[in-house]
Amino acid sequence: MKTYKICVIKGDGIGPEIVDEAIKVLDAVSHKFGFELEYDHRLMGGCAYDVFGEPLPDETLESALNSHAVLFGAIGGAKWDNLPRDKRPESGLLKIRKSLGAFANLRPAVIYDELINASTLKSEVVRDVDILVVRELTGGLYFGQPREKKDESAFNTMIYTKAEIERIAKIAFEAALKRNKKVCMVDKANVLETSQLWREVTSQVAKNYPDVSLEFMYVDNAAMQLVRNPRYFDVILTENLFGDILSDEASMICGSIGLLPSASMGGKVGIYEPIHGSAPDIAGQGIANPIATILSGALMLRYALNEEEAASAIEEAVKKALSEGYRTKDISAYDAKEICTTAEMGSVIAGLI
Ligand code: IPM
Ligand code: MG
């Protein structure tokens, strides 16, 4: 039987609860579609700092590098907020993204008809929204050197090379070819030199994709257009920090940040993770929504393991669970027939496979 090795990083806060449910669902599909998933559980984030004194222990990185994919929950919490920056849980996540070469972060934001009332926007505005945010993930302000915090001042460096822009732009155009063939590149070219370079390089890449239209939009305007007319967008291509911000905004359009999966790819091994954080305020209460992580498992099957049928089966099961009225607490106000705990939602979806 085909066997895939998955490095599982549950992390902190609600991470362990939501990843357990994703595994439940992955086990159901692997059983049905005749392959095996072998899980190697490793620590990253605050929990890793507590054991190893490092947010990303070498053995975790090694396991990730030796796996077909990484399934990741979330990291962070108040307990570790005052550590020096390189010991903070977030540094572990940034380091694994960089070490795996995961420069392309795909964040699909799709509205489910069943949850149209869960959006904070009017249903006629959000119906049929289907956006793919393609976020550059290993460059820009997050990684730029030099950077420093002093007592009276602090600075960061926003730097991008032509090669970094080129490779992420290609990913966006390739994705657009399979969708509505529209790329909107979001930047701040009226102020930033990096954005000017992004425009030049992206225009060059666009020449190889005559069937895809390219437009540029300033990030402030994009933030506004996303809530004014989100259906306008197909693929949004943008740099690291803008993508971080806009993808959270896009998730609320869809009803809950607990719904959006992501794939961080580009290197040998990809990381599949919900876009939300570790939500320490609700950890351990069984009320977290596991759907974003379950759908990240589907992206993992599709992109890392080429198990398209199994990936679609998960997506169909999620839709079915929602249309049958199963809801976790975050979306319980919207046409719920049954309010579920985190584990119940996982079991319902696994049962529908
Ligand atoms: C995300 C998160 C991370 C990021 C944090 C936890 C470092 O917000 O994946 O969007 O900013 O990339
Ligand atoms: Mg974020």
Coordinates of C-alpha atoms and ligand atoms in Angstrom, one line a residue:
M1 CA 0.0 0.0 0.0
K2 CA 1.2 3.6 -0.7
T3 CA 2.5 5.0 2.5
Y4 CA 3.1 8.7 3.2
K5 CA 5.1 10.1 6.0
I6 CA 3.5 13.1 7.7
C7 CA 5.3 15.3 10.2
V8 CA 2.5 16.4 12.6
I9 CA 3.0 19.6 14.6
K10 CA 0.1 20.3 16.9
G11 CA 1.6 23.3 18.6
D12 CA 0.0 25.4 21.3
G13 CA -3.4 26.6 22.4
I14 CA -6.2 25.0 20.3
G15 CA -3.6 23.4 18.0
P16 CA -3.8 19.9 19.6
E17 CA -7.6 19.8 19.5
I18 CA -8.0 20.9 15.9
V19 CA -5.2 18.7 14.6
D20 CA -6.7 15.6 16.3
E21 CA -9.8 16.2 14.3
A22 CA -7.9 16.6 11.0
I23 CA -6.2 13.3 11.7
K24 CA -9.5 11.6 12.4
V25 CA -10.8 12.8 8.9
L26 CA -7.5 12.0 7.2
D27 CA -7.6 8.5 8.6
A28 CA -11.1 8.1 7.2
V29 CA -10.1 9.1 3.7
S30 CA -6.9 7.2 3.6
H31 CA -8.8 4.0 4.6
K32 CA -11.4 4.6 1.9
F33 CA -9.0 5.5 -0.9
G34 CA -6.4 2.8 -0.1
F35 CA -3.3 4.6 1.2
E36 CA -1.6 4.9 4.5
L37 CA -0.5 8.0 6.5
E38 CA 2.3 7.5 8.9
Y39 CA 2.4 10.3 11.5
D40 CA 5.5 11.5 13.2
H41 CA 4.5 13.8 16.0
R42 CA 6.9 16.7 16.8
L43 CA 7.0 19.8 18.9
M44 CA 7.2 23.4 17.8
G45 CA 6.2 26.7 19.4
G46 CA 5.8 27.4 23.1
C47 CA 5.5 23.8 23.9
A48 CA 8.8 23.1 22.3
Y49 CA 10.4 26.0 24.1
D50 CA 9.3 24.5 27.4
V51 CA 11.0 21.2 26.6
F52 CA 14.0 22.1 24.5
G53 CA 14.5 25.8 25.2
E54 CA 14.0 26.4 21.4
P55 CA 10.7 27.1 19.5
L56 CA 11.9 24.9 16.6
P57 CA 14.1 22.0 17.8
D58 CA 16.4 20.4 15.3
E59 CA 14.6 17.1 15.5
T60 CA 11.4 18.7 14.4
L61 CA 13.0 20.3 11.4
E62 CA 14.7 17.1 10.5
S63 CA 11.4 15.1 10.7
A64 CA 9.8 17.8 8.5
L65 CA 12.5 17.5 5.9
N66 CA 12.2 13.8 5.9
S67 CA 8.4 13.8 5.4
H68 CA 6.1 14.1 2.5
A69 CA 4.3 17.0 4.2
V70 CA 3.9 18.8 7.4
L71 CA 0.5 19.1 9.0
F72 CA 0.5 22.0 11.5
G73 CA -2.0 23.4 14.0
A74 CA -1.1 26.7 15.6
I75 CA 1.5 28.3 18.0
G76 CA 1.8 31.0 20.6
G77 CA 0.3 32.1 23.9
A78 CA 0.7 34.8 26.6
K79 CA 3.0 32.5 28.6
W80 CA 5.8 33.0 26.0
D81 CA 5.0 36.6 24.9
N82 CA 7.9 38.2 26.8
L83 CA 10.6 35.9 25.6
P84 CA 13.4 37.4 23.4
R85 CA 12.2 37.4 19.8
D86 CA 14.2 34.4 18.6
K87 CA 12.8 32.2 21.4
R88 CA 9.1 33.2 20.8
P89 CA 6.8 30.6 19.3
E90 CA 6.3 32.6 16.2
S91 CA 10.0 32.5 15.5
G92 CA 9.7 28.7 15.3
L93 CA 7.1 29.0 12.6
L94 CA 9.0 31.6 10.6
K95 CA 12.1 29.4 10.8
I96 CA 10.4 26.3 9.6
R97 CA 8.8 28.1 6.7
K98 CA 12.2 29.6 5.7
S99 CA 14.1 26.3 6.2
L100 CA 11.6 24.3 4.1
G101 CA 11.7 27.0 1.4
A102 CA 7.9 27.4 1.7
F103 CA 7.8 30.8 -0.1
A104 CA 4.3 30.4 -1.6
N105 CA 1.4 30.6 0.8
L106 CA -2.0 29.8 -0.9
R107 CA -5.0 30.9 1.1
P108 CA -8.3 30.2 -0.6
A109 CA -11.3 32.1 0.8
V110 CA -14.5 30.6 -0.4
I111 CA -18.0 31.3 0.9
Y112 CA -20.2 28.4 1.6
D113 CA -23.9 29.0 0.7
E114 CA -24.9 27.4 4.0
L115 CA -22.9 30.0 5.9
I116 CA -23.8 33.0 3.9
N117 CA -25.5 34.5 6.9
A118 CA -22.4 34.0 9.0
S119 CA -20.6 36.7 7.1
T120 CA -20.5 40.1 8.6
L121 CA -21.3 41.5 5.2
K122 CA -24.7 41.4 3.5
S123 CA -25.4 38.1 1.7
E124 CA -25.9 39.7 -1.7
V125 CA -22.3 41.1 -1.4
V126 CA -20.7 37.8 -0.4
R127 CA -22.6 35.2 -2.4
D128 CA -20.2 33.2 -4.7
V129 CA -17.0 34.8 -3.3
D130 CA -14.1 32.7 -4.4
I131 CA -10.7 34.3 -3.8
L132 CA -7.2 32.8 -3.7
V133 CA -4.7 34.9 -1.8
V134 CA -1.2 34.1 -3.0
R135 CA 1.0 35.4 -0.2
E136 CA 4.8 35.6 -0.5
L137 CA 5.9 33.9 2.7
T138 CA 9.7 33.9 3.2
G139 CA 10.7 37.5 2.4
G140 CA 9.8 41.1 3.0
L141 CA 9.7 42.7 6.5
Y142 CA 9.4 39.4 8.2
F143 CA 12.9 38.4 7.3
G144 CA 14.7 41.5 6.0
Q145 CA 18.1 42.3 7.5
P146 CA 19.2 44.5 9.2
R147 CA 16.5 44.8 11.9
E148 CA 16.8 46.1 15.4
K149 CA 14.9 47.2 18.5
K150 CA 16.7 49.9 20.6
D151 CA 15.3 51.9 23.5
E152 CA 14.5 55.0 21.6
S153 CA 14.0 53.7 18.1
A154 CA 13.6 50.5 16.1
F155 CA 13.7 49.4 12.5
N156 CA 12.9 46.6 10.1
T157 CA 14.0 46.2 6.5
M158 CA 11.6 45.5 3.6
I159 CA 13.7 43.8 0.9
Y160 CA 12.8 41.7 -2.1
T161 CA 14.9 40.4 -4.9
K162 CA 13.8 40.0 -8.5
A163 CA 14.1 36.2 -8.2
E164 CA 11.9 36.1 -5.1
I165 CA 9.1 38.1 -6.8
E166 CA 9.4 36.1 -10.1
R167 CA 8.9 32.7 -8.5
I168 CA 5.8 33.8 -6.5
A169 CA 4.3 35.7 -9.4
K170 CA 4.6 32.5 -11.5
I171 CA 2.6 30.6 -8.9
A172 CA -0.1 33.2 -8.9
F173 CA -0.4 33.1 -12.7
E174 CA -0.4 29.3 -12.9
A175 CA -3.2 29.3 -10.3
A176 CA -5.1 31.9 -12.2
L177 CA -5.0 29.8 -15.3
K178 CA -7.0 27.1 -13.5
R179 CA -9.5 29.7 -12.2
N180 CA -11.0 32.9 -13.6
K181 CA -7.7 34.1 -15.1
K182 CA -7.4 37.4 -13.2
V183 CA -4.5 38.4 -11.1
C184 CA -4.7 41.5 -8.9
M185 CA -1.3 42.4 -7.5
V186 CA -1.6 44.3 -4.3
D187 CA 1.2 46.7 -3.2
K188 CA 2.0 50.2 -2.1
A189 CA 3.8 51.4 -5.2
N190 CA 2.9 55.0 -4.6
V191 CA 5.2 54.9 -1.5
L192 CA 7.5 51.9 -1.5
E193 CA 10.5 51.0 -3.8
T194 CA 9.9 47.3 -3.2
S195 CA 6.4 47.7 -4.6
Q196 CA 7.8 49.3 -7.7
L197 CA 10.1 46.3 -8.3
W198 CA 7.1 44.0 -7.7
R199 CA 5.3 45.8 -10.5
E200 CA 8.2 45.6 -12.9
V201 CA 8.9 41.9 -12.3
T202 CA 5.2 40.9 -12.2
S203 CA 4.6 42.7 -15.5
Q204 CA 7.5 40.7 -17.1
V205 CA 6.1 37.4 -15.8
A206 CA 2.7 38.3 -17.1
K207 CA 4.0 38.3 -20.7
N208 CA 4.2 34.5 -20.5
Y209 CA 0.5 34.3 -19.5
P210 CA -1.4 36.1 -22.3
D211 CA -4.6 34.5 -21.2
V212 CA -4.4 36.0 -17.7
S213 CA -5.3 39.6 -17.0
L214 CA -3.1 41.5 -14.5
E215 CA -4.0 44.6 -12.6
F216 CA -2.3 46.5 -9.8
M217 CA -4.0 47.8 -6.7
Y218 CA -2.8 49.8 -3.7
V219 CA -3.1 47.8 -0.5
D220 CA -5.3 50.4 1.2
N221 CA -7.7 50.4 -1.8
A222 CA -7.6 46.5 -1.8
A223 CA -8.6 46.4 1.9
M224 CA -11.6 48.6 1.0
Q225 CA -12.6 46.8 -2.2
L226 CA -12.5 43.4 -0.3
V227 CA -15.4 44.5 1.9
R228 CA -17.1 46.7 -0.8
N229 CA -17.2 44.0 -3.5
P230 CA -15.2 40.9 -2.7
R231 CA -16.6 39.1 -5.8
Y232 CA -14.4 41.3 -7.9
F233 CA -11.3 39.4 -6.9
D234 CA -10.0 36.1 -8.3
V235 CA -6.3 35.7 -7.5
I236 CA -4.7 38.3 -5.1
L237 CA -0.9 38.2 -5.4
T238 CA 0.9 40.1 -2.7
E239 CA 4.0 40.3 -0.4
N240 CA 4.3 38.8 3.0
L241 CA 2.9 41.4 5.4
F242 CA 0.1 42.6 3.1
G243 CA -0.9 39.0 2.6
D244 CA -1.0 38.3 6.3
I245 CA -3.4 41.2 6.8
L246 CA -5.6 40.7 3.7
S247 CA -6.1 37.0 4.3
D248 CA -7.5 37.6 7.8
E249 CA -9.8 40.2 6.3
A250 CA -10.9 37.7 3.5
S251 CA -11.6 35.1 6.1
M252 CA -14.2 37.2 7.9
I253 CA -15.9 37.8 4.7
C254 CA -16.4 34.0 4.7
G255 CA -18.0 33.9 8.1
S256 CA -15.3 32.7 10.5
I257 CA -11.5 32.6 10.7
G258 CA -12.0 29.0 11.8
L259 CA -12.9 28.0 8.2
L260 CA -9.9 29.0 6.1
P261 CA -7.1 26.5 5.3
S262 CA -3.7 27.3 3.8
A263 CA -0.8 25.6 2.0
S264 CA 2.7 26.9 2.3
M265 CA 4.7 25.4 -0.5
G266 CA 7.6 26.0 -2.9
G267 CA 10.3 23.8 -1.4
K268 CA 10.7 20.1 -1.1
V269 CA 8.2 19.8 1.7
G270 CA 5.1 21.9 2.2
I271 CA 3.3 23.0 5.4
Y272 CA -0.4 22.7 5.6
E273 CA -2.0 24.9 8.3
P274 CA -5.1 26.8 9.1
I275 CA -4.7 30.6 8.7
H276 CA -5.9 31.3 12.3
G277 CA -3.8 31.4 15.4
S278 CA -3.7 29.4 18.6
A279 CA -6.6 31.1 20.3
P280 CA -5.4 30.5 23.9
D281 CA -8.6 32.1 25.2
I282 CA -10.7 29.2 24.0
A283 CA -8.1 26.4 24.3
G284 CA -9.2 23.2 26.0
Q285 CA -12.9 24.0 26.0
G286 CA -13.8 21.9 23.0
I287 CA -15.4 24.9 21.1
A288 CA -12.7 25.5 18.5
N289 CA -13.7 25.1 14.9
P290 CA -11.6 22.3 13.4
I291 CA -12.8 22.9 9.8
A292 CA -9.8 25.1 8.7
T293 CA -7.4 22.4 9.8
I294 CA -9.5 19.6 8.3
L295 CA -9.5 21.5 5.0
S296 CA -5.7 22.1 5.3
G297 CA -5.5 18.3 5.4
A298 CA -7.4 18.3 2.1
L299 CA -4.9 20.7 0.6
M300 CA -2.1 18.5 1.8
L301 CA -3.6 15.5 0.0
R302 CA -4.1 17.5 -3.2
Y303 CA -0.8 19.4 -3.4
A304 CA 1.7 17.2 -1.5
L305 CA 0.4 13.7 -2.0
N306 CA -1.4 14.0 -5.3
E307 CA -4.5 12.3 -3.8
E308 CA -7.0 14.5 -5.5
E309 CA -10.0 12.2 -5.0
A310 CA -9.4 12.0 -1.3
A311 CA -8.9 15.7 -1.1
S312 CA -12.2 16.4 -2.8
A313 CA -13.9 13.8 -0.6
I314 CA -12.9 15.8 2.5
E315 CA -14.2 19.1 0.9
E316 CA -17.5 17.4 0.0
A317 CA -17.8 16.0 3.5
V318 CA -17.3 19.5 5.1
K319 CA -19.9 21.0 2.8
K320 CA -22.3 18.2 3.7
A321 CA -21.8 18.6 7.4
L322 CA -22.5 22.3 7.0
S323 CA -25.6 21.8 4.8
E324 CA -26.9 19.3 7.4
G325 CA -26.7 22.0 10.0
Y326 CA -23.8 20.9 12.1
R327 CA -22.1 24.0 13.6
T328 CA -19.3 24.7 16.0
K329 CA -19.8 27.6 18.5
D330 CA -18.2 30.3 16.3
I331 CA -20.9 29.8 13.6
S332 CA -23.7 28.5 15.8
A333 CA -25.9 31.5 15.2
Y334 CA -26.3 30.6 11.5
D335 CA -28.9 28.0 10.5
A336 CA -27.7 25.5 13.1
K337 CA -29.5 22.3 13.6
E338 CA -26.9 20.9 15.9
I339 CA -24.2 22.7 17.9
C340 CA -21.1 20.5 18.0
T341 CA -17.9 20.4 20.1
T342 CA -14.6 20.3 18.2
A343 CA -14.4 16.6 18.5
E344 CA -18.1 16.1 17.4
M345 CA -17.5 18.2 14.3
G346 CA -14.5 16.0 13.4
S347 CA -16.5 12.8 13.9
V348 CA -19.4 14.1 11.8
I349 CA -17.1 15.0 8.9
A350 CA -15.1 11.7 9.2
G351 CA -18.5 9.9 9.3
L352 CA -19.5 11.6 6.0
I353 CA -16.4 10.4 4.1
Ligands
IPM1 C1 -0.2 33.6 9.8 C2 0.2 34.1 11.2 C3 1.7 34.1 11.3 C4 2.2 35.1 10.3 C5 2.3 34.5 12.7 C6 1.8 33.6 13.8 C7 3.8 34.6 12.7 O1 -0.4 35.3 11.5 O2 0.2 32.5 9.5 O3 -0.9 34.3 9.1 O4 2.2 36.3 10.5 O5 2.6 34.7 9.2
MG2 MG -1.8 35.9 10.0

